Amino acid sequence: QVQLVESGGGSVQVGGSLTLSCAASTRGLYCMSWFRQLPGKEREGVATAYGRRSIWYNDSVKGRFTISQDSAKTTLSLQMNGLKPEDTATYYCAADYQQCRAPTYWGQGTQVTVSS
């Protein structure tokens, strides 16, 4: 069983920055992602690191968020700059050994609140 532990959420003002981290209990994961769930909405993908060095971003965060992994691919980070109120959500780390679309393993979530 893969455990994912997120950290780094919090409250920040508009335009501020936060960095989220996710520590995985194992190596060899093919895909690690950040998802978020806004109040009253379905969960959406934010950014994904997969394969050797492939990366995907949701259009809404391109140019503001940066996803990265350590060399062992056991720690996933999300640097969030230029935060907006619409970024307010619970952020989840997710991972899978084989694919990205429906990750098997999920963290407990960390809250990000952006206030104006």
mmCIF file of N, CA and C in Angstrom:
data_model
loop_
_atom_site.group_PDB
_atom_site.id
_atom_site.type_symbol
_atom_site.label_atom_id
_atom_site.label_comp_id
_atom_site.label_asym_id
_atom_site.label_seq_id
_atom_site.Cartn_x
_atom_site.Cartn_y
_atom_site.Cartn_z
ATOM 1 N N GLN A 1 0.840 -1.183 0.000
ATOM 2 C CA GLN A 1 0.000 0.000 0.000
ATOM 3 C C GLN A 1 0.882 1.241 0.000
ATOM 4 N N VAL A 2 0.627 2.133 -0.934
ATOM 5 C CA VAL A 2 1.405 3.358 -1.047
ATOM 6 C C VAL A 2 0.764 4.428 -0.185
ATOM 7 N N GLN A 3 1.554 5.069 0.623
ATOM 8 C CA GLN A 3 1.059 6.196 1.429
ATOM 9 C C GLN A 3 1.617 7.493 0.867
ATOM 10 N N LEU A 4 0.741 8.476 0.787
ATOM 11 C CA LEU A 4 1.119 9.798 0.317
ATOM 12 C C LEU A 4 0.769 10.803 1.410
ATOM 13 N N VAL A 5 1.728 11.590 1.807
ATOM 14 C CA VAL A 5 1.521 12.556 2.886
ATOM 15 C C VAL A 5 1.826 13.951 2.369
ATOM 16 N N GLU A 6 0.793 14.787 2.360
ATOM 17 C CA GLU A 6 0.946 16.167 1.882
ATOM 18 C C GLU A 6 1.281 17.102 3.035
ATOM 19 N N SER A 7 1.923 18.186 2.687
ATOM 20 C CA SER A 7 2.188 19.251 3.651
ATOM 21 C C SER A 7 2.328 20.562 2.887
ATOM 22 N N GLY A 8 2.228 21.672 3.621
ATOM 23 C CA GLY A 8 2.505 22.971 3.020
ATOM 24 C C GLY A 8 1.316 23.839 2.724
ATOM 25 N N GLY A 9 0.115 23.355 2.973
ATOM 26 C CA GLY A 9 -1.046 24.198 2.731
ATOM 27 C C GLY A 9 -1.118 25.324 3.744
ATOM 28 N N GLY A 10 -2.064 26.225 3.519
ATOM 29 C CA GLY A 10 -2.231 27.333 4.442
ATOM 30 C C GLY A 10 -3.032 28.452 3.837
ATOM 31 N N SER A 11 -2.959 29.596 4.475
ATOM 32 C CA SER A 11 -3.690 30.777 4.015
ATOM 33 C C SER A 11 -2.708 31.823 3.526
ATOM 34 N N VAL A 12 -3.082 32.476 2.447
ATOM 35 C CA VAL A 12 -2.212 33.486 1.856
ATOM 36 C C VAL A 12 -3.076 34.530 1.171
ATOM 37 N N GLN A 13 -2.542 35.715 1.012
ATOM 38 C CA GLN A 13 -3.280 36.769 0.311
ATOM 39 C C GLN A 13 -3.085 36.653 -1.191
ATOM 40 N N VAL A 14 -3.966 37.297 -1.912
ATOM 41 C CA VAL A 14 -3.881 37.296 -3.372
ATOM 42 C C VAL A 14 -2.490 37.738 -3.827
ATOM 43 N N GLY A 15 -1.952 36.993 -4.772
ATOM 44 C CA GLY A 15 -0.621 37.285 -5.285
ATOM 45 C C GLY A 15 0.496 36.612 -4.532
ATOM 46 N N GLY A 16 0.155 35.976 -3.441
ATOM 47 C CA GLY A 16 1.167 35.315 -2.629
ATOM 48 C C GLY A 16 1.579 33.968 -3.187
ATOM 49 N N SER A 17 2.440 33.307 -2.435
ATOM 50 C CA SER A 17 2.993 32.020 -2.857
ATOM 51 C C SER A 17 2.902 30.984 -1.745
ATOM 52 N N LEU A 18 2.774 29.750 -2.164
ATOM 53 C CA LEU A 18 2.826 28.603 -1.254
ATOM 54 C C LEU A 18 3.514 27.463 -1.986
ATOM 55 N N THR A 19 4.134 26.578 -1.216
ATOM 56 C CA THR A 19 4.695 25.366 -1.789
ATOM 57 C C THR A 19 4.105 24.159 -1.073
ATOM 58 N N LEU A 20 3.520 23.280 -1.866
ATOM 59 C CA LEU A 20 2.991 22.027 -1.343
ATOM 60 C C LEU A 20 4.012 20.923 -1.576
ATOM 61 N N SER A 21 4.069 19.984 -0.648
ATOM 62 C CA SER A 21 4.941 18.828 -0.791
ATOM 63 C C SER A 21 4.159 17.552 -0.540
ATOM 64 N N CYS A 22 4.578 16.498 -1.215
ATOM 65 C CA CYS A 22 3.948 15.193 -1.056
ATOM 66 C C CYS A 22 5.055 14.156 -0.953
ATOM 67 N N ALA A 23 5.058 13.422 0.149
ATOM 68 C CA ALA A 23 6.060 12.379 0.351
ATOM 69 C C ALA A 23 5.419 11.020 0.136
ATOM 70 N N ALA A 24 5.999 10.259 -0.784
ATOM 71 C CA ALA A 24 5.500 8.915 -1.075
ATOM 72 C C ALA A 24 6.306 7.886 -0.295
ATOM 73 N N SER A 25 5.630 6.824 0.096
ATOM 74 C CA SER A 25 6.279 5.788 0.914
ATOM 75 C C SER A 25 7.020 4.762 0.076
ATOM 76 N N THR A 26 7.032 4.956 -1.251
ATOM 77 C CA THR A 26 7.665 3.975 -2.113
ATOM 78 C C THR A 26 8.266 4.651 -3.333
ATOM 79 N N ARG A 27 9.130 3.905 -4.031
ATOM 80 C CA ARG A 27 9.645 4.380 -5.310
ATOM 81 C C ARG A 27 8.923 3.668 -6.444
ATOM 82 N N GLY A 28 9.272 4.063 -7.657
ATOM 83 C CA GLY A 28 8.768 3.341 -8.823
ATOM 84 C C GLY A 28 7.407 3.779 -9.315
ATOM 85 N N LEU A 29 6.912 4.875 -8.792
ATOM 86 C CA LEU A 29 5.618 5.364 -9.248
ATOM 87 C C LEU A 29 5.766 6.004 -10.620
ATOM 88 N N TYR A 30 4.918 5.623 -11.534
ATOM 89 C CA TYR A 30 4.973 6.165 -12.900
ATOM 90 C C TYR A 30 4.430 7.588 -12.963
ATOM 91 N N CYS A 31 3.407 7.836 -12.190
ATOM 92 C CA CYS A 31 2.703 9.113 -12.292
ATOM 93 C C CYS A 31 2.411 9.665 -10.907
ATOM 94 N N MET A 32 2.751 10.925 -10.708
ATOM 95 C CA MET A 32 2.391 11.625 -9.478
ATOM 96 C C MET A 32 1.747 12.949 -9.868
ATOM 97 N N SER A 33 0.656 13.252 -9.228
ATOM 98 C CA SER A 33 -0.145 14.403 -9.623
ATOM 99 C C SER A 33 -0.625 15.201 -8.427
ATOM 100 N N TRP A 34 -0.977 16.423 -8.718
ATOM 101 C CA TRP A 34 -1.733 17.269 -7.796
ATOM 102 C C TRP A 34 -3.124 17.478 -8.383
ATOM 103 N N PHE A 35 -4.117 17.224 -7.567
ATOM 104 C CA PHE A 35 -5.498 17.521 -7.896
ATOM 105 C C PHE A 35 -5.989 18.557 -6.880
ATOM 106 N N ARG A 36 -7.101 19.174 -7.206
ATOM 107 C CA ARG A 36 -7.732 20.045 -6.219
ATOM 108 C C ARG A 36 -9.239 19.946 -6.333
ATOM 109 N N GLN A 37 -9.877 20.218 -5.227
ATOM 110 C CA GLN A 37 -11.332 20.210 -5.211
ATOM 111 C C GLN A 37 -11.796 21.528 -4.638
ATOM 112 N N LEU A 38 -12.435 22.324 -5.474
ATOM 113 C CA LEU A 38 -12.981 23.597 -5.068
ATOM 114 C C LEU A 38 -14.324 23.356 -4.399
ATOM 115 N N PRO A 39 -14.721 24.239 -3.493
ATOM 116 C CA PRO A 39 -16.007 24.066 -2.813
ATOM 117 C C PRO A 39 -17.153 23.928 -3.802
ATOM 118 N N GLY A 40 -17.926 22.852 -3.675
ATOM 119 C CA GLY A 40 -19.094 22.649 -4.526
ATOM 120 C C GLY A 40 -18.787 22.167 -5.926
ATOM 121 N N LYS A 41 -17.525 21.829 -6.195
ATOM 122 C CA LYS A 41 -17.151 21.393 -7.541
ATOM 123 C C LYS A 41 -16.460 20.038 -7.502
ATOM 124 N N GLU A 42 -16.335 19.443 -8.678
ATOM 125 C CA GLU A 42 -15.652 18.157 -8.760
ATOM 126 C C GLU A 42 -14.143 18.354 -8.712
ATOM 127 N N ARG A 43 -13.469 17.292 -8.327
ATOM 128 C CA ARG A 43 -12.021 17.332 -8.264
ATOM 129 C C ARG A 43 -11.443 17.504 -9.665
ATOM 130 N N GLU A 44 -10.387 18.322 -9.792
ATOM 131 C CA GLU A 44 -9.764 18.544 -11.089
ATOM 132 C C GLU A 44 -8.262 18.397 -10.998
ATOM 133 N N GLY A 45 -7.658 17.991 -12.096
ATOM 134 C CA GLY A 45 -6.220 17.880 -12.146
ATOM 135 C C GLY A 45 -5.584 19.257 -12.199
ATOM 136 N N VAL A 46 -4.491 19.414 -11.485
ATOM 137 C CA VAL A 46 -3.759 20.675 -11.454
ATOM 138 C C VAL A 46 -2.447 20.539 -12.219
ATOM 139 N N ALA A 47 -1.685 19.533 -11.876
ATOM 140 C CA ALA A 47 -0.395 19.322 -12.532
ATOM 141 C C ALA A 47 0.032 17.876 -12.314
ATOM 142 N N THR A 48 0.774 17.356 -13.290
ATOM 143 C CA THR A 48 1.190 15.956 -13.246
ATOM 144 C C THR A 48 2.627 15.819 -13.714
ATOM 145 N N ALA A 49 3.365 14.975 -13.029
ATOM 146 C CA ALA A 49 4.701 14.571 -13.480
ATOM 147 C C ALA A 49 4.639 13.073 -13.738
ATOM 148 N N TYR A 50 5.023 12.672 -14.953
ATOM 149 C CA TYR A 50 4.866 11.265 -15.295
ATOM 150 C C TYR A 50 5.978 10.792 -16.217
ATOM 151 N N GLY A 51 6.143 9.488 -16.235
ATOM 152 C CA GLY A 51 7.201 8.924 -17.058
ATOM 153 C C GLY A 51 8.559 9.381 -16.576
ATOM 154 N N ARG A 52 9.457 9.575 -17.514
ATOM 155 C CA ARG A 52 10.797 10.001 -17.130
ATOM 156 C C ARG A 52 10.813 11.463 -16.707
ATOM 157 N N ARG A 53 10.280 12.322 -17.562
ATOM 158 C CA ARG A 53 10.342 13.754 -17.233
ATOM 159 C C ARG A 53 9.179 14.541 -17.820
ATOM 160 N N SER A 54 8.080 13.859 -18.084
ATOM 161 C CA SER A 54 6.948 14.555 -18.698
ATOM 162 C C SER A 54 6.131 15.281 -17.650
ATOM 163 N N ILE A 55 5.589 16.412 -18.071
ATOM 164 C CA ILE A 55 4.817 17.256 -17.159
ATOM 165 C C ILE A 55 3.589 17.771 -17.886
ATOM 166 N N TRP A 56 2.516 17.883 -17.143
ATOM 167 C CA TRP A 56 1.266 18.450 -17.661
ATOM 168 C C TRP A 56 0.746 19.458 -16.649
ATOM 169 N N TYR A 57 0.178 20.555 -17.161
ATOM 170 C CA TYR A 57 -0.461 21.555 -16.308
ATOM 171 C C TYR A 57 -1.875 21.831 -16.793
ATOM 172 N N ASN A 58 -2.751 22.038 -15.855
ATOM 173 C CA ASN A 58 -4.058 22.598 -16.156
ATOM 174 C C ASN A 58 -3.828 24.018 -16.701
ATOM 175 N N ASP A 59 -4.568 24.381 -17.721
ATOM 176 C CA ASP A 59 -4.385 25.710 -18.325
ATOM 177 C C ASP A 59 -4.528 26.833 -17.299
ATOM 178 N N SER A 60 -5.364 26.620 -16.307
ATOM 179 C CA SER A 60 -5.641 27.689 -15.337
ATOM 180 C C SER A 60 -4.441 28.001 -14.431
ATOM 181 N N VAL A 61 -3.444 27.122 -14.411
ATOM 182 C CA VAL A 61 -2.299 27.359 -13.531
ATOM 183 C C VAL A 61 -0.991 27.531 -14.299
ATOM 184 N N LYS A 62 -1.035 27.378 -15.616
ATOM 185 C CA LYS A 62 0.192 27.511 -16.410
ATOM 186 C C LYS A 62 0.819 28.878 -16.204
ATOM 187 N N GLY A 63 2.132 28.877 -16.008
ATOM 188 C CA GLY A 63 2.854 30.116 -15.796
ATOM 189 C C GLY A 63 2.864 30.580 -14.355
ATOM 190 N N ARG A 64 2.048 29.966 -13.515
ATOM 191 C CA ARG A 64 1.994 30.349 -12.100
ATOM 192 C C ARG A 64 2.456 29.224 -11.175
ATOM 193 N N PHE A 65 2.143 27.987 -11.535
ATOM 194 C CA PHE A 65 2.485 26.837 -10.707
ATOM 195 C C PHE A 65 3.609 26.049 -11.383
ATOM 196 N N THR A 66 4.469 25.453 -10.554
ATOM 197 C CA THR A 66 5.543 24.609 -11.053
ATOM 198 C C THR A 66 5.575 23.307 -10.261
ATOM 199 N N ILE A 67 5.496 22.197 -10.981
ATOM 200 C CA ILE A 67 5.559 20.882 -10.348
ATOM 201 C C ILE A 67 6.976 20.348 -10.485
ATOM 202 N N SER A 68 7.433 19.655 -9.465
ATOM 203 C CA SER A 68 8.780 19.085 -9.524
ATOM 204 C C SER A 68 8.844 17.845 -8.641
ATOM 205 N N GLN A 69 9.841 17.020 -8.938
ATOM 206 C CA GLN A 69 10.084 15.809 -8.163
ATOM 207 C C GLN A 69 11.553 15.739 -7.789
ATOM 208 N N ASP A 70 11.845 15.036 -6.710
ATOM 209 C CA ASP A 70 13.247 14.765 -6.412
ATOM 210 C C ASP A 70 13.735 13.640 -7.318
ATOM 211 N N SER A 71 15.024 13.385 -7.320
ATOM 212 C CA SER A 71 15.586 12.416 -8.254
ATOM 213 C C SER A 71 15.074 11.007 -8.009
ATOM 214 N N ALA A 72 14.706 10.699 -6.791
ATOM 215 C CA ALA A 72 14.189 9.365 -6.476
ATOM 216 C C ALA A 72 12.700 9.237 -6.781
ATOM 217 N N LYS A 73 12.089 10.346 -7.142
ATOM 218 C CA LYS A 73 10.647 10.391 -7.426
ATOM 219 C C LYS A 73 9.820 9.908 -6.245
ATOM 220 N N THR A 74 10.247 10.272 -5.060
ATOM 221 C CA THR A 74 9.451 9.960 -3.878
ATOM 222 C C THR A 74 8.864 11.206 -3.234
ATOM 223 N N THR A 75 9.286 12.361 -3.700
ATOM 224 C CA THR A 75 8.743 13.619 -3.196
ATOM 225 C C THR A 75 8.287 14.468 -4.365
ATOM 226 N N LEU A 76 7.057 14.890 -4.287
ATOM 227 C CA LEU A 76 6.461 15.731 -5.329
ATOM 228 C C LEU A 76 6.169 17.099 -4.726
ATOM 229 N N SER A 77 6.557 18.140 -5.422
ATOM 230 C CA SER A 77 6.317 19.495 -4.925
ATOM 231 C C SER A 77 5.474 20.282 -5.915
ATOM 232 N N LEU A 78 4.790 21.272 -5.395
ATOM 233 C CA LEU A 78 4.033 22.192 -6.245
ATOM 234 C C LEU A 78 4.287 23.601 -5.734
ATOM 235 N N GLN A 79 5.075 24.342 -6.488
ATOM 236 C CA GLN A 79 5.325 25.739 -6.170
ATOM 237 C C GLN A 79 4.217 26.560 -6.790
ATOM 238 N N MET A 80 3.488 27.284 -5.963
ATOM 239 C CA MET A 80 2.347 28.057 -6.435
ATOM 240 C C MET A 80 2.632 29.537 -6.225
ATOM 241 N N ASN A 81 2.722 30.269 -7.312
ATOM 242 C CA ASN A 81 2.950 31.712 -7.276
ATOM 243 C C ASN A 81 1.747 32.437 -7.856
ATOM 244 N N GLY A 82 1.649 33.705 -7.558
ATOM 245 C CA GLY A 82 0.553 34.496 -8.109
ATOM 246 C C GLY A 82 -0.810 33.921 -7.774
ATOM 247 N N LEU A 83 -0.987 33.513 -6.543
ATOM 248 C CA LEU A 83 -2.229 32.837 -6.158
ATOM 249 C C LEU A 83 -3.432 33.756 -6.268
ATOM 250 N N LYS A 84 -4.553 33.170 -6.687
ATOM 251 C CA LYS A 84 -5.806 33.885 -6.876
ATOM 252 C C LYS A 84 -6.874 33.286 -5.963
ATOM 253 N N PRO A 85 -7.917 34.036 -5.696
ATOM 254 C CA PRO A 85 -8.992 33.480 -4.846
ATOM 255 C C PRO A 85 -9.558 32.177 -5.408
ATOM 256 N N GLU A 86 -9.594 32.063 -6.731
ATOM 257 C CA GLU A 86 -10.143 30.843 -7.335
ATOM 258 C C GLU A 86 -9.227 29.633 -7.191
ATOM 259 N N ASP A 87 -8.038 29.832 -6.641
ATOM 260 C CA ASP A 87 -7.166 28.706 -6.332
ATOM 261 C C ASP A 87 -7.499 28.087 -4.975
ATOM 262 N N THR A 88 -8.378 28.744 -4.247
ATOM 263 C CA THR A 88 -8.793 28.214 -2.954
ATOM 264 C C THR A 88 -9.435 26.848 -3.133
ATOM 265 N N ALA A 89 -8.886 25.847 -2.463
ATOM 266 C CA ALA A 89 -9.356 24.475 -2.635
ATOM 267 C C ALA A 89 -8.614 23.569 -1.673
ATOM 268 N N THR A 90 -9.081 22.345 -1.603
ATOM 269 C CA THR A 90 -8.309 21.290 -0.958
ATOM 270 C C THR A 90 -7.462 20.626 -2.042
ATOM 271 N N TYR A 91 -6.175 20.574 -1.808
ATOM 272 C CA TYR A 91 -5.240 20.011 -2.786
ATOM 273 C C TYR A 91 -4.846 18.604 -2.359
ATOM 274 N N TYR A 92 -4.883 17.696 -3.324
ATOM 275 C CA TYR A 92 -4.581 16.300 -3.074
ATOM 276 C C TYR A 92 -3.400 15.851 -3.926
ATOM 277 N N CYS A 93 -2.548 15.081 -3.319
ATOM 278 C CA CYS A 93 -1.508 14.376 -4.048
ATOM 279 C C CYS A 93 -2.048 13.006 -4.432
ATOM 280 N N ALA A 94 -1.742 12.581 -5.652
ATOM 281 C CA ALA A 94 -2.206 11.285 -6.129
ATOM 282 C C ALA A 94 -1.104 10.611 -6.930
ATOM 283 N N ALA A 95 -1.110 9.287 -6.937
ATOM 284 C CA ALA A 95 -0.044 8.569 -7.627
ATOM 285 C C ALA A 95 -0.528 7.221 -8.111
ATOM 286 N N ASP A 96 0.197 6.719 -9.096
ATOM 287 C CA ASP A 96 -0.135 5.408 -9.645
ATOM 288 C C ASP A 96 1.114 4.811 -10.268
ATOM 289 N N TYR A 97 1.165 3.492 -10.284
ATOM 290 C CA TYR A 97 2.299 2.806 -10.897
ATOM 291 C C TYR A 97 2.229 2.750 -12.415
ATOM 292 N N GLN A 98 0.992 2.934 -12.990
ATOM 293 C CA GLN A 98 0.863 2.646 -14.413
ATOM 294 C C GLN A 98 0.248 3.756 -15.251
ATOM 295 N N GLN A 99 -0.614 4.563 -14.658
ATOM 296 C CA GLN A 99 -1.309 5.557 -15.459
ATOM 297 C C GLN A 99 -1.651 6.774 -14.615
ATOM 298 N N CYS A 100 -2.098 7.825 -15.292
ATOM 299 C CA CYS A 100 -2.362 9.089 -14.602
ATOM 300 C C CYS A 100 -3.845 9.430 -14.495
ATOM 301 N N ARG A 101 -4.642 8.906 -15.394
ATOM 302 C CA ARG A 101 -6.027 9.363 -15.505
ATOM 303 C C ARG A 101 -6.840 9.073 -14.250
ATOM 304 N N ALA A 102 -6.627 7.924 -13.649
ATOM 305 C CA ALA A 102 -7.393 7.547 -12.449
ATOM 306 C C ALA A 102 -6.430 6.982 -11.411
ATOM 307 N N PRO A 103 -5.735 7.854 -10.712
ATOM 308 C CA PRO A 103 -4.724 7.379 -9.762
ATOM 309 C C PRO A 103 -5.308 6.468 -8.690
ATOM 310 N N THR A 104 -4.520 5.480 -8.317
ATOM 311 C CA THR A 104 -4.954 4.522 -7.309
ATOM 312 C C THR A 104 -4.777 5.053 -5.897
ATOM 313 N N TYR A 105 -3.701 5.792 -5.694
ATOM 314 C CA TYR A 105 -3.324 6.204 -4.348
ATOM 315 C C TYR A 105 -3.512 7.708 -4.169
ATOM 316 N N TRP A 106 -4.052 8.068 -2.998
ATOM 317 C CA TRP A 106 -4.367 9.469 -2.723
ATOM 318 C C TRP A 106 -3.886 9.859 -1.336
ATOM 319 N N GLY A 107 -3.469 11.109 -1.210
ATOM 320 C CA GLY A 107 -3.179 11.664 0.093
ATOM 321 C C GLY A 107 -4.447 12.145 0.767
ATOM 322 N N GLN A 108 -4.272 12.685 1.949
ATOM 323 C CA GLN A 108 -5.429 13.092 2.746
ATOM 324 C C GLN A 108 -5.918 14.495 2.386
ATOM 325 N N GLY A 109 -5.113 15.223 1.651
ATOM 326 C CA GLY A 109 -5.507 16.571 1.241
ATOM 327 C C GLY A 109 -4.959 17.636 2.169
ATOM 328 N N THR A 110 -4.691 18.788 1.585
ATOM 329 C CA THR A 110 -4.233 19.939 2.370
ATOM 330 C C THR A 110 -4.954 21.188 1.848
ATOM 331 N N GLN A 111 -5.391 22.023 2.752
ATOM 332 C CA GLN A 111 -6.214 23.171 2.389
ATOM 333 C C GLN A 111 -5.345 24.355 1.995
ATOM 334 N N VAL A 112 -5.728 24.984 0.890
ATOM 335 C CA VAL A 112 -5.123 26.236 0.456
ATOM 336 C C VAL A 112 -6.228 27.274 0.387
ATOM 337 N N THR A 113 -6.038 28.376 1.072
ATOM 338 C CA THR A 113 -7.020 29.448 1.087
ATOM 339 C C THR A 113 -6.347 30.746 0.658
ATOM 340 N N VAL A 114 -6.908 31.366 -0.373
ATOM 341 C CA VAL A 114 -6.372 32.617 -0.886
ATOM 342 C C VAL A 114 -7.419 33.701 -0.666
ATOM 343 N N SER A 115 -7.032 34.714 0.072
ATOM 344 C CA SER A 115 -7.983 35.770 0.411
ATOM 345 C C SER A 115 -7.577 37.090 -0.234
ATOM 346 N N SER A 116 -8.590 37.874 -0.548
ATOM 347 C CA SER A 116 -8.325 39.168 -1.205
ATOM 348 C C SER A 116 -8.290 40.289 -0.177
#
